[in-house]
mmCIF file of C-alpha atoms in Angstrom:
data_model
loop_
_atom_site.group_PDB
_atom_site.id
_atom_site.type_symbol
_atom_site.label_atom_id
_atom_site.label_comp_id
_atom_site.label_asym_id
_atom_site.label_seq_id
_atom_site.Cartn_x
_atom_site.Cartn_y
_atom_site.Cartn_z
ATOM 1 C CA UNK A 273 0.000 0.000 0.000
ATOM 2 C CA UNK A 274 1.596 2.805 -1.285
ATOM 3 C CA UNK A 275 0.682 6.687 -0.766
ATOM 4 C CA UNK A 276 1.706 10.238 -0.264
ATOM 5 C CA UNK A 277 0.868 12.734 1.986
ATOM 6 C CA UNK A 278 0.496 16.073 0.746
ATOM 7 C CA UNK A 279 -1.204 18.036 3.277
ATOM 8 C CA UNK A 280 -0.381 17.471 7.483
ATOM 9 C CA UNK A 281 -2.131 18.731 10.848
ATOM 10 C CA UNK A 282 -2.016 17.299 13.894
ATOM 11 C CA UNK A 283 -3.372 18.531 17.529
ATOM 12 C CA UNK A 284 -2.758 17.476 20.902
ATOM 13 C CA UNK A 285 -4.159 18.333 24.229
ATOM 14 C CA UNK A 286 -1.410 20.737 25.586
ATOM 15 C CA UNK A 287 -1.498 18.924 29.129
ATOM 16 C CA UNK A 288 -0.822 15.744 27.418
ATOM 17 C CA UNK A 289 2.195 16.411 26.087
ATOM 18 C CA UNK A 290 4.016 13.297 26.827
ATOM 19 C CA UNK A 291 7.119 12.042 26.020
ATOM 20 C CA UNK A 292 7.843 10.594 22.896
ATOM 21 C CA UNK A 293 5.798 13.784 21.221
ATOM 22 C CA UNK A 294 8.275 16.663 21.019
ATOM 23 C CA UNK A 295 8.899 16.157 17.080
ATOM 24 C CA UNK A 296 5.231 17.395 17.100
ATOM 25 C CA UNK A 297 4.476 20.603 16.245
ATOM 26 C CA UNK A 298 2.155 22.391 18.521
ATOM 27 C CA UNK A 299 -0.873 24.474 17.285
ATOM 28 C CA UNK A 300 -3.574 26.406 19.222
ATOM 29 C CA UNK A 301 -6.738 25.646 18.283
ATOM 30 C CA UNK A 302 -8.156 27.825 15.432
ATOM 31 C CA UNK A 303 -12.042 27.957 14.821
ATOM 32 C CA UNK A 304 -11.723 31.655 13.849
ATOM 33 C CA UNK A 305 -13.904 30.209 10.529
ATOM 34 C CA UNK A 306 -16.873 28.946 12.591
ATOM 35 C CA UNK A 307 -19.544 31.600 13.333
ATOM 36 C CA UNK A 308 -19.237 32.288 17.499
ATOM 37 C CA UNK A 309 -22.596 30.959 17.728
ATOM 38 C CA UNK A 310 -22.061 27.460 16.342
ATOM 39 C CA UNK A 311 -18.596 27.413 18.046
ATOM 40 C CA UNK A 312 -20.477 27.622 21.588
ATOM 41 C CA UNK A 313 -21.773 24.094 20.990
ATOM 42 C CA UNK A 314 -18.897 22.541 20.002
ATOM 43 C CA UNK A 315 -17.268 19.885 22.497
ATOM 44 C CA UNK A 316 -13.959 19.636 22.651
ATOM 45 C CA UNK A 317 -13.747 16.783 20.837
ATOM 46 C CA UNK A 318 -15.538 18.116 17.750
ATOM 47 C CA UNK A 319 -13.280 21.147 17.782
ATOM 48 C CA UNK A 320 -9.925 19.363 17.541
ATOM 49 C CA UNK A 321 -11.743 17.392 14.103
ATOM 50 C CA UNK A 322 -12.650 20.363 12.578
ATOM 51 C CA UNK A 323 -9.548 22.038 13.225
ATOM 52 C CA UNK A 324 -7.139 19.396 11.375
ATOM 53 C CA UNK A 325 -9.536 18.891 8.966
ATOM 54 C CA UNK A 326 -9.759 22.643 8.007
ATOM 55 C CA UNK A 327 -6.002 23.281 8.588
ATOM 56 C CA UNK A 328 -5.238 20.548 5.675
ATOM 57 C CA UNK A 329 -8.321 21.372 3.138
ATOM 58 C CA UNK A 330 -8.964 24.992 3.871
ATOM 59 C CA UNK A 331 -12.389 25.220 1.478
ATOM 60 C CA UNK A 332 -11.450 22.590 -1.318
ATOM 61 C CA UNK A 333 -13.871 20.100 -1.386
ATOM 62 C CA UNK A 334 -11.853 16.695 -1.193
ATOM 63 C CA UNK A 335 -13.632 13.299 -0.310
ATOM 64 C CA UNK A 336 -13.212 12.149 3.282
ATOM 65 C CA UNK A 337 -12.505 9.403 5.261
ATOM 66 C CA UNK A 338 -12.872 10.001 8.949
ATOM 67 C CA UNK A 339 -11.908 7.681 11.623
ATOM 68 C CA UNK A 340 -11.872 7.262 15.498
ATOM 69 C CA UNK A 341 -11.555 4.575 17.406
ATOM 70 C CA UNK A 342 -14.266 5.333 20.532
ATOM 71 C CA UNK A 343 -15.946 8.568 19.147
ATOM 72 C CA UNK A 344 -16.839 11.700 20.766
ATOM 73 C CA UNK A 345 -17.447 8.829 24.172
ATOM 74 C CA UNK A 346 -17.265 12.144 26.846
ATOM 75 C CA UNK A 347 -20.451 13.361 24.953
ATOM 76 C CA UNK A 348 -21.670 9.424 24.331
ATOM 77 C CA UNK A 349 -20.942 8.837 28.578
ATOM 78 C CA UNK A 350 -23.021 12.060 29.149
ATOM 79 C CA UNK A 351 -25.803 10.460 27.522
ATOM 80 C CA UNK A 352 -25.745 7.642 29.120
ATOM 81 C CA UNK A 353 -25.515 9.113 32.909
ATOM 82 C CA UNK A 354 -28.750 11.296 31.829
ATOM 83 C CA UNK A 355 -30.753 7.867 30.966
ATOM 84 C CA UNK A 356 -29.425 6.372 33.899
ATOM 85 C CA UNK A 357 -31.019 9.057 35.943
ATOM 86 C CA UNK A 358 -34.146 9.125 33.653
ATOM 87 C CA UNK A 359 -33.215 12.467 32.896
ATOM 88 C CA UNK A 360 -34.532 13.613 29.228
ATOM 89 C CA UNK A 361 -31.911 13.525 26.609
ATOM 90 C CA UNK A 362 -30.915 16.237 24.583
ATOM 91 C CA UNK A 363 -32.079 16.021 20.960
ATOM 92 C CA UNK A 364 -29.183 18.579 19.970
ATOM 93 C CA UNK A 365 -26.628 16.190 22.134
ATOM 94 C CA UNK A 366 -28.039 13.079 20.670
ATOM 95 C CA UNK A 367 -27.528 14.023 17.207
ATOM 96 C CA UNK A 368 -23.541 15.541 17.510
ATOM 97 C CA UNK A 369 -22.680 12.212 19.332
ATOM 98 C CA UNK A 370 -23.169 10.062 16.298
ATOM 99 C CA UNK A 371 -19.925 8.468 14.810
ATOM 100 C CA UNK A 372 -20.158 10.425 11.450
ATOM 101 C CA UNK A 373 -21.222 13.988 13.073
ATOM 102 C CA UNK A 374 -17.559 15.211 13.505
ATOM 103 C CA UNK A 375 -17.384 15.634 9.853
ATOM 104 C CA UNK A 376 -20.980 15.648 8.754
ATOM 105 C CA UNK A 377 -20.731 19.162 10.634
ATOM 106 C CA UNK A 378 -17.382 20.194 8.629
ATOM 107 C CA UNK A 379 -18.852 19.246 5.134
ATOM 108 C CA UNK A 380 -21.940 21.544 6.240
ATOM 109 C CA UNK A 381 -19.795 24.095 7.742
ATOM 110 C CA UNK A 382 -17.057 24.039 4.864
ATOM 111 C CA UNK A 383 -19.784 23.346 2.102
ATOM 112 C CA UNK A 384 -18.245 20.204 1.206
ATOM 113 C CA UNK A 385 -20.663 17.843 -1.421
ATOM 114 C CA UNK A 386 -17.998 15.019 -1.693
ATOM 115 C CA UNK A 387 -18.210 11.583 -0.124
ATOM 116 C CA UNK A 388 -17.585 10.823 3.252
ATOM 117 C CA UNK A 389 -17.038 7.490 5.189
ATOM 118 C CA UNK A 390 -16.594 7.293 8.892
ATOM 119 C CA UNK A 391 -14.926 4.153 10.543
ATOM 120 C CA UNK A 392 -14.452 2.599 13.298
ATOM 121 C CA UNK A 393 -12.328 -0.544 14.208
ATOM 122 C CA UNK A 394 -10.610 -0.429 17.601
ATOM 123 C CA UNK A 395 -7.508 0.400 17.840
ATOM 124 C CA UNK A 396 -6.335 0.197 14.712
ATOM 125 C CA UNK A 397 -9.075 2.567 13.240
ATOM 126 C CA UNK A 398 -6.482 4.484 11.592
ATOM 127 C CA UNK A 399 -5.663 1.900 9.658
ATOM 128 C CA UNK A 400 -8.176 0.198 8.516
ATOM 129 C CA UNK A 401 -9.399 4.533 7.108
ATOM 130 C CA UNK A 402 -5.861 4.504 5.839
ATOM 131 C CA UNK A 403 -6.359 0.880 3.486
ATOM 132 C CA UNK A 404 -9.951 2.063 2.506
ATOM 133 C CA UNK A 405 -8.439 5.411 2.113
ATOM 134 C CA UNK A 406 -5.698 3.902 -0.665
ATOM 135 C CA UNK A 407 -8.630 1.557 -1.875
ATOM 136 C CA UNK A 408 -10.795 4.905 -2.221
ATOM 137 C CA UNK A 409 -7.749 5.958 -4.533
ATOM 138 C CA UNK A 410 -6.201 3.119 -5.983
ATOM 139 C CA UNK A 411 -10.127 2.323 -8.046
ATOM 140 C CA UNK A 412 -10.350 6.089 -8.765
ATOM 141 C CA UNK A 413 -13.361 7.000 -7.115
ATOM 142 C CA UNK A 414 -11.133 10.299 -6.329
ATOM 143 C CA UNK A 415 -8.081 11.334 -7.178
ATOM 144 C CA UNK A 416 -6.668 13.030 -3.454
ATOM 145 C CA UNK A 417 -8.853 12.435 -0.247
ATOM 146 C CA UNK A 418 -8.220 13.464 3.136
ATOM 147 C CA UNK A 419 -7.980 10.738 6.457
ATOM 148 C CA UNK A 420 -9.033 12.854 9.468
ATOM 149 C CA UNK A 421 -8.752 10.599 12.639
ATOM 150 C CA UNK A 422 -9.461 12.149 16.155
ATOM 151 C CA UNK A 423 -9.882 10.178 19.475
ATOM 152 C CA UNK A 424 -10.393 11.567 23.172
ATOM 153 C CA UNK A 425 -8.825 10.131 26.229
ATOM 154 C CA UNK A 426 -11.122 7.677 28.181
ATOM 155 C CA UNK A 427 -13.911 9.414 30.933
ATOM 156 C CA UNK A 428 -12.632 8.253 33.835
ATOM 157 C CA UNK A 429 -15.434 5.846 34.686
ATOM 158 C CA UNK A 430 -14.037 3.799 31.443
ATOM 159 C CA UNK A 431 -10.514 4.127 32.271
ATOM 160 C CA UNK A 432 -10.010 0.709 33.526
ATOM 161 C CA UNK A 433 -10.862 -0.610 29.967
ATOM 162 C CA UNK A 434 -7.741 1.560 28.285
ATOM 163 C CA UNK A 435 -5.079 -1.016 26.648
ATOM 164 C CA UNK A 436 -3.345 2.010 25.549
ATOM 165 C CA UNK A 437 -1.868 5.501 26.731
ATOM 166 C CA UNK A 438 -4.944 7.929 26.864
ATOM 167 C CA UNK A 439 -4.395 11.017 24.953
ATOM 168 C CA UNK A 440 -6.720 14.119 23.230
ATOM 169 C CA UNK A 441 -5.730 13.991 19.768
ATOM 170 C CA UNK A 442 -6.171 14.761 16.293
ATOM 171 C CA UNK A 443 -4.609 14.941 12.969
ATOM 172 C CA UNK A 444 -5.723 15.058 9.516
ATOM 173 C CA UNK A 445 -3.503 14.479 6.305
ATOM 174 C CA UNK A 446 -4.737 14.839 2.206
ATOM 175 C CA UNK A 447 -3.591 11.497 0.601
ATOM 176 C CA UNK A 448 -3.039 11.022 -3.504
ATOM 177 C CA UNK A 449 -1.358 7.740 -4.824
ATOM 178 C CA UNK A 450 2.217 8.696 -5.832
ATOM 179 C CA UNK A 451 3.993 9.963 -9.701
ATOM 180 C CA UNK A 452 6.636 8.764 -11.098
ATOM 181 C CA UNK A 453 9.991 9.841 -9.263
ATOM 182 C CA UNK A 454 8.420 11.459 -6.456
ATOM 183 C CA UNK A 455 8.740 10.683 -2.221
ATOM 184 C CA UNK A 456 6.362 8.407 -0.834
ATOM 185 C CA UNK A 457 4.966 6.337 1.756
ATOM 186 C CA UNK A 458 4.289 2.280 1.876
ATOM 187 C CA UNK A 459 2.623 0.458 4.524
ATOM 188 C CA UNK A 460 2.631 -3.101 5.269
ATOM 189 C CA UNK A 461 1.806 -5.709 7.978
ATOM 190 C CA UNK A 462 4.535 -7.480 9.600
ATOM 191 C CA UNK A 463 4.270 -10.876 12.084
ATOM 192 C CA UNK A 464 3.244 -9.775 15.416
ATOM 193 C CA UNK A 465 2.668 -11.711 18.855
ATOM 194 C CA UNK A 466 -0.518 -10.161 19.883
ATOM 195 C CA UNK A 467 -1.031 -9.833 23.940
ATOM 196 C CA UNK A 468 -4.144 -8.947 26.056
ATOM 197 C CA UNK A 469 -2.400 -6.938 28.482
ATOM 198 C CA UNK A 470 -2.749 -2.970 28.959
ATOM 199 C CA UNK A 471 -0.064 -1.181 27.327
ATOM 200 C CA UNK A 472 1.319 1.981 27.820
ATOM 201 C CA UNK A 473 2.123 2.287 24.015
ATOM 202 C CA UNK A 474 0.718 5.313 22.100
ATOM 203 C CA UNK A 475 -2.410 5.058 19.892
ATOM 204 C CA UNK A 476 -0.938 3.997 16.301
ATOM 205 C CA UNK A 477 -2.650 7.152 14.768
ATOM 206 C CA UNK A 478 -0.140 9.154 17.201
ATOM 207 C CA UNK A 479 3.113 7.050 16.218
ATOM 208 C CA UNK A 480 1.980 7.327 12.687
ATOM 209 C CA UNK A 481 2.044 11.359 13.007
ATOM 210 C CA UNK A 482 5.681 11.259 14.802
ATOM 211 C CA UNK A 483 6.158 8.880 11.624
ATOM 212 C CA UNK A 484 5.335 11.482 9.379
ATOM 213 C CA UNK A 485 7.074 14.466 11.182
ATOM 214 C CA UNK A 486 10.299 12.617 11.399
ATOM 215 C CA UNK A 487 9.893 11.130 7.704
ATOM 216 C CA UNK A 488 12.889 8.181 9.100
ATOM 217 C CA UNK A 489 13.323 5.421 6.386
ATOM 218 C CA UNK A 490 11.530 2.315 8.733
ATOM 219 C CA UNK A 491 9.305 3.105 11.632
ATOM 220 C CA UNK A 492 7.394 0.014 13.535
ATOM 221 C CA UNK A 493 3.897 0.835 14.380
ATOM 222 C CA UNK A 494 1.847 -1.257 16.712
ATOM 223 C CA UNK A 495 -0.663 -2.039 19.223
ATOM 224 C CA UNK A 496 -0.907 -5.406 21.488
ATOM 225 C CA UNK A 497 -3.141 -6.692 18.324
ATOM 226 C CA UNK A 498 -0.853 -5.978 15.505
ATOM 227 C CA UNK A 499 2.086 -4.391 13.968
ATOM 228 C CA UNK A 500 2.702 -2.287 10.634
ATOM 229 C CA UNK A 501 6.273 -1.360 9.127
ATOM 230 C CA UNK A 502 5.747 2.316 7.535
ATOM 231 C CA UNK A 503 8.356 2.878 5.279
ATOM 232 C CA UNK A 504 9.406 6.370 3.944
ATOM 233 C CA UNK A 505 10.612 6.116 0.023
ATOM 234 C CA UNK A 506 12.699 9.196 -0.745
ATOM 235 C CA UNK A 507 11.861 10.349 -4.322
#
């Protein structure tokens, strides 16, 4: 699976910068382009999506594939603690906590008409938007697309479930399959001894954005499912 990556943003939650993330570059949040009053009702999870996705896109209309591995779950939990109290739920809440509303909301908001997907498959989400992303590419049903993944770190009630470090992200990249003498990226599995045990590794969609910061020759990415070998081509 071979790609290239045009077009980079990433965000992380400023009190989460951990080690292992100071190749990162660091951006404040910028929403200047959303009117105040449909800022106000953004959570914070929504806000980090539109920024990336704006940052690499600005107002070109490009096919999307978004992915996340748990979804806006703060909002989701929220929900939840209101029917557990037989409180009555917010239509307005309800409808942003949906897997797709992250960038159903951009494409309204950015006046976006091209096709969307959103996916979701654990903890290697990122991946599996990343092979539909090339498949998206590779039949020409476009000819760029962007991959906009964005996960939140665990409510704490869920915490004990984490098998990996819990960190606000986001980060959102415009993909194209690659011309003739020109840099690019390849991605393919490699054997793995998969392991049930929490980890304190990063989420693979943050390793894959040191990755692509650093741009080193061979970097390992993996989970305690599986493991990928991304591999940087110089052109």
């Amino acid at each position: 699976m071979e790609f290239v990556v045009d077009n980079f943003s990433v965000w992380i939650a400023p009190e989460q910068q951990i080690s292992g993330l100071e190749s990162l570059p660091y951006q404040d949040l910028d929403l200047s382009w959303v009117a105040p009053m449909q800022r106000r009702r953004l959570s914070p999870f929504m806000k980090m999506a539109l920024h990336c996705m704006r940052k690499v896109v600005g107002e070109q209309p490009l096919a999307i594939n978004f992915s996340s591995r748990h979804g806006d779950l703060p909002k989701t939990a929220g929900l939840l603690d209101a029917i557990c109290i037989q409180d009555t739920l917010s239509p307005t809440a309800f409808g942003l906590s949906v897997h797709n509303a992250a960038v159903g909301i951009f494409s309204i908001l950015n006046n976006n008409t091209a096709p969307m997907n959103a996916i979701a498959c654990g903890n290697d989400s990122i991946i599996s938007a990343l092979i539909d992303s090339y498949a998206r590419l590779h039949t020409k049903q476009c000819d760029q697309l962007m991959l906009c993944h964005v996960d939140s770190a665990l409510p704490v009630e869920y915490q004990c479930f984490a098998d990996e470090l819990q960190v606000d992200h986001s980060l959102a990249l415009s993909l194209r399959l690659a011309k003739s003498g020109e840099g690019y990226f390849s991605l393919q599995p490699i054997n793995f001894e998969p392991t049930t045990e929490p980890s304190e590794l990063l989420p693979i969609s943050i390793q894959f954005a040191i990755a692509l910061c650093n741009k080193a020759p061979k970097t390992t990415l993996f989970n305690n499912q599986r493991a990928w070998m991304l591999t940087f081509h110089a052109g």
